[in-house]
Amino acid sequence: MAFHSLAEGPFLVSDPLRNRLLAALSPPELRRLKPMMELVDLPLGRALYESGRSMEHVWFPASCIISMMYVLEDGASAGIGVVGCEGLVGISLFMGGESTPSRAVVQSAGEAFRVPAAAIRKEFMKGGGMQNLMLRYTQSLITQMAQMAVCNRHHSVDQQLSRWLLLSIDRLAAPDIITTQELIASTLGVRREGVTESAGKLQKAGIISYRRGHISVLDRPRLEAASCECYAVVRRESERLLPRIVPWQAP
Amino acid sequence: MAFHSLAEGPFLVSDPLRNRLLAALSPPELRRLKPMMELVDLPLGRALYESGRSMEHVWFPASCIISMMYVLEDGASAGIGVVGCEGLVGISLFMGGESTPSRAVVQSAGEAFRVPAAAIRKEFMKGGGMQNLMLRYTQSLITQMAQMAVCNRHHSVDQQLSRWLLLSIDRLAAPDIITTQELIASTLGVRREGVTESAGKLQKAGIISYRRGHISVLDRPRLEAASCECYAVVRRESERLLPRIVPWQAP
DNA sequence: CGCCGTCTGTTCGGTGGCGAACGAAACCGG
DNA sequence: CCGGTTTCGTTCGCCACCGAACAGACGGCG
């Protein structure tokens, strides 16, 4: 794992603005958080936190995807949210719960910024723009979770895979995802064979292409057509609730 | 059921303490909200709000159950949360979104207190104990939604019905639910016939009994055994995050 | 360069829940 | 007490997904 110091150094890659929530903070807010911030390289499959464990950091993805999942006693699981550069992982740290019964897993390898829980809580308590931003993000996450629940119940694996791919490339701001079918299956809560089959169809149709541990979306419009309405709902609600890409401006 | 009047007046039934969140507010907070509060009788099936519409009130159930559901374009639906006397309906009003793409339906007829959106928002903005309470409740709702999503994916209709019954009687603080199989089916996201069959099994086993529009739980322990782990997870997390039944006390 | 662990492809029987269609019984208002 | 409406009961073919088991193939690592 490679760490890049934020304070000094010419590493543009360490610019917190790569995460859209951080980019939307006011200059003073960002200035207060910056010294505590750390850029971390996240390998595929790493767990940022486990069910019920107390959490020590809030994570702001820059170029990775994190899946929030619930795991049942028998090992079966289902993903309930996809987080990328538009969001953060660890909402329960400012919602007041300290922990949650879910699990957060790196679903596409990449980088993320992390900030100690205490620093986030302190800033949140001030009740300013940052609090408002975090709460709006939380609501967009709630929408996503709810829509995933309905999607789980009513839509085919084909549709769900398409939906997942779309959500992921939006949150990566890139058409290439570094992951495996096995991991996708566990977040969709279906068998790996089901993903293989659906992905095969999409590849035959020329909509995506993949090799071992790597998926590329080739034809976005047709992928949207193959997906269910759930993607559109989540996207619309995210656009409504979350800040545009342009950085913070005085109110 | 015994009620304790907070101020004056012989109408014990209108005591806000019947809702546990209201009961956990500090005396000054409750005093500020009381004048805006209204007790409303809610008939089965009534929608408190529709997807995307702007919301005018926050609802605090006293003796009813409200289901939060997502409805798909083709009419299919799934419930993502059950709210009773332990909670409130309308979190997006203080989370900053003003509306959500979901729908809230009366799932068991009864009474609820409602407070205008503006009053809640004003109190929330003060950032005191009430804000903390609402946020913790929101987190418990998130847990519930996520667990429902996994349950949707992996558990049988039998298990889900049992889970739903348990959550409901907890939130009613009574073993009798006034609802129909059709409504239960729509919140579980399954066919009405499936509910009929599962409910039949439970009745034959002597665990519940029902007649038109009315279900009674007879044997709670065996209902818990018939349910999946999801109920226990939600319950444990609710107990961890939410105030006990005892009313507010100075910190 | 070659090995081996990981990832992907394929097959087959089994089944839970779906969709549709219809009948019977319980409650409501007149 | 009596139609009419709502709610509940039952049946049957069907299909997407499951569970298990195994074969091939890529690619990192020694």
Coordinates of C-alpha atoms in Angstrom, one line a residue, chain A residues 91-186:
Chain A
I91 CA -22.4 7.4 8.0
S92 CA -23.2 5.8 11.3
L93 CA -20.2 7.7 12.8
F94 CA -22.1 10.9 12.6
M95 CA -25.6 9.5 12.8
G96 CA -24.9 8.6 16.3
G97 CA -24.7 4.8 16.2
E98 CA -20.9 4.3 16.1
S99 CA -21.3 1.0 14.3
T100 CA -23.7 -0.8 12.0
P101 CA -24.5 -4.5 11.4
S102 CA -23.2 -4.2 7.8
R103 CA -19.9 -4.8 6.1
A104 CA -18.0 -2.6 3.6
V105 CA -15.9 -4.2 1.0
V106 CA -13.7 -2.9 -1.8
Q107 CA -15.5 -3.8 -5.0
S108 CA -13.2 -2.2 -7.4
A109 CA -9.6 -1.6 -6.4
G110 CA -8.4 2.0 -6.2
E111 CA -7.7 4.9 -3.8
A112 CA -9.6 6.6 -1.0
F113 CA -9.1 9.3 1.5
R114 CA -9.7 8.5 5.1
V115 CA -10.4 10.8 8.1
P116 CA -10.4 9.7 11.8
A117 CA -13.9 9.4 13.2
A118 CA -13.4 12.0 15.9
A119 CA -12.4 14.7 13.3
I120 CA -15.6 14.1 11.3
R121 CA -17.8 14.1 14.3
K122 CA -16.4 17.3 15.5
E123 CA -16.9 19.0 12.2
F124 CA -20.4 17.6 11.9
M125 CA -21.4 18.9 15.3
K126 CA -20.7 22.4 14.2
G127 CA -23.9 22.1 12.3
G128 CA -22.7 24.1 9.2
G129 CA -22.7 23.3 5.5
M130 CA -20.8 20.1 6.1
Q131 CA -23.6 18.7 8.3
N132 CA -26.1 19.6 5.7
L133 CA -24.0 17.9 3.0
M134 CA -23.6 14.7 5.0
L135 CA -27.3 14.4 5.7
R136 CA -28.2 15.0 2.1
Y137 CA -25.8 12.3 1.1
T138 CA -27.3 10.0 3.7
Q139 CA -30.7 10.5 2.2
S140 CA -29.4 9.7 -1.3
L141 CA -27.9 6.5 0.2
I142 CA -31.3 5.6 1.7
T143 CA -32.9 6.0 -1.7
Q144 CA -30.3 3.7 -3.2
M145 CA -30.8 1.1 -0.5
A146 CA -34.5 1.1 -0.8
Q147 CA -34.4 0.9 -4.6
M148 CA -32.0 -2.0 -4.4
A149 CA -34.4 -3.8 -2.1
V150 CA -37.3 -3.5 -4.6
C151 CA -34.9 -4.5 -7.4
N152 CA -33.8 -7.6 -5.5
R153 CA -37.4 -8.6 -5.2
H154 CA -38.7 -8.0 -8.7
H155 CA -35.9 -7.8 -11.4
S156 CA -33.9 -10.4 -13.3
V157 CA -30.2 -11.0 -12.8
D158 CA -29.7 -9.5 -16.2
Q159 CA -31.3 -6.3 -15.2
Q160 CA -29.6 -6.1 -11.9
L161 CA -26.2 -6.7 -13.4
S162 CA -26.8 -3.9 -15.8
R163 CA -27.9 -1.6 -13.1
W164 CA -24.9 -2.4 -11.0
L165 CA -22.5 -1.8 -13.8
L166 CA -24.1 1.6 -14.5
L167 CA -24.0 2.7 -10.9
S168 CA -20.4 1.6 -10.7
I169 CA -19.0 3.4 -13.7
D170 CA -20.9 6.6 -12.7
R171 CA -19.2 6.3 -9.3
L172 CA -15.8 5.6 -10.8
A173 CA -16.2 8.3 -13.4
A174 CA -14.6 5.7 -15.7
P175 CA -15.8 2.8 -17.8
D176 CA -13.4 0.2 -16.5
I177 CA -14.1 -1.8 -13.3
I178 CA -11.5 -3.9 -11.6
T179 CA -13.4 -6.7 -10.0
T180 CA -14.4 -10.4 -10.4
Q181 CA -17.7 -12.0 -11.2
E182 CA -17.6 -13.8 -7.8
L183 CA -17.5 -10.4 -6.0
I184 CA -20.3 -9.0 -8.2
A185 CA -22.4 -12.1 -7.4
S186 CA -22.0 -11.6 -3.7

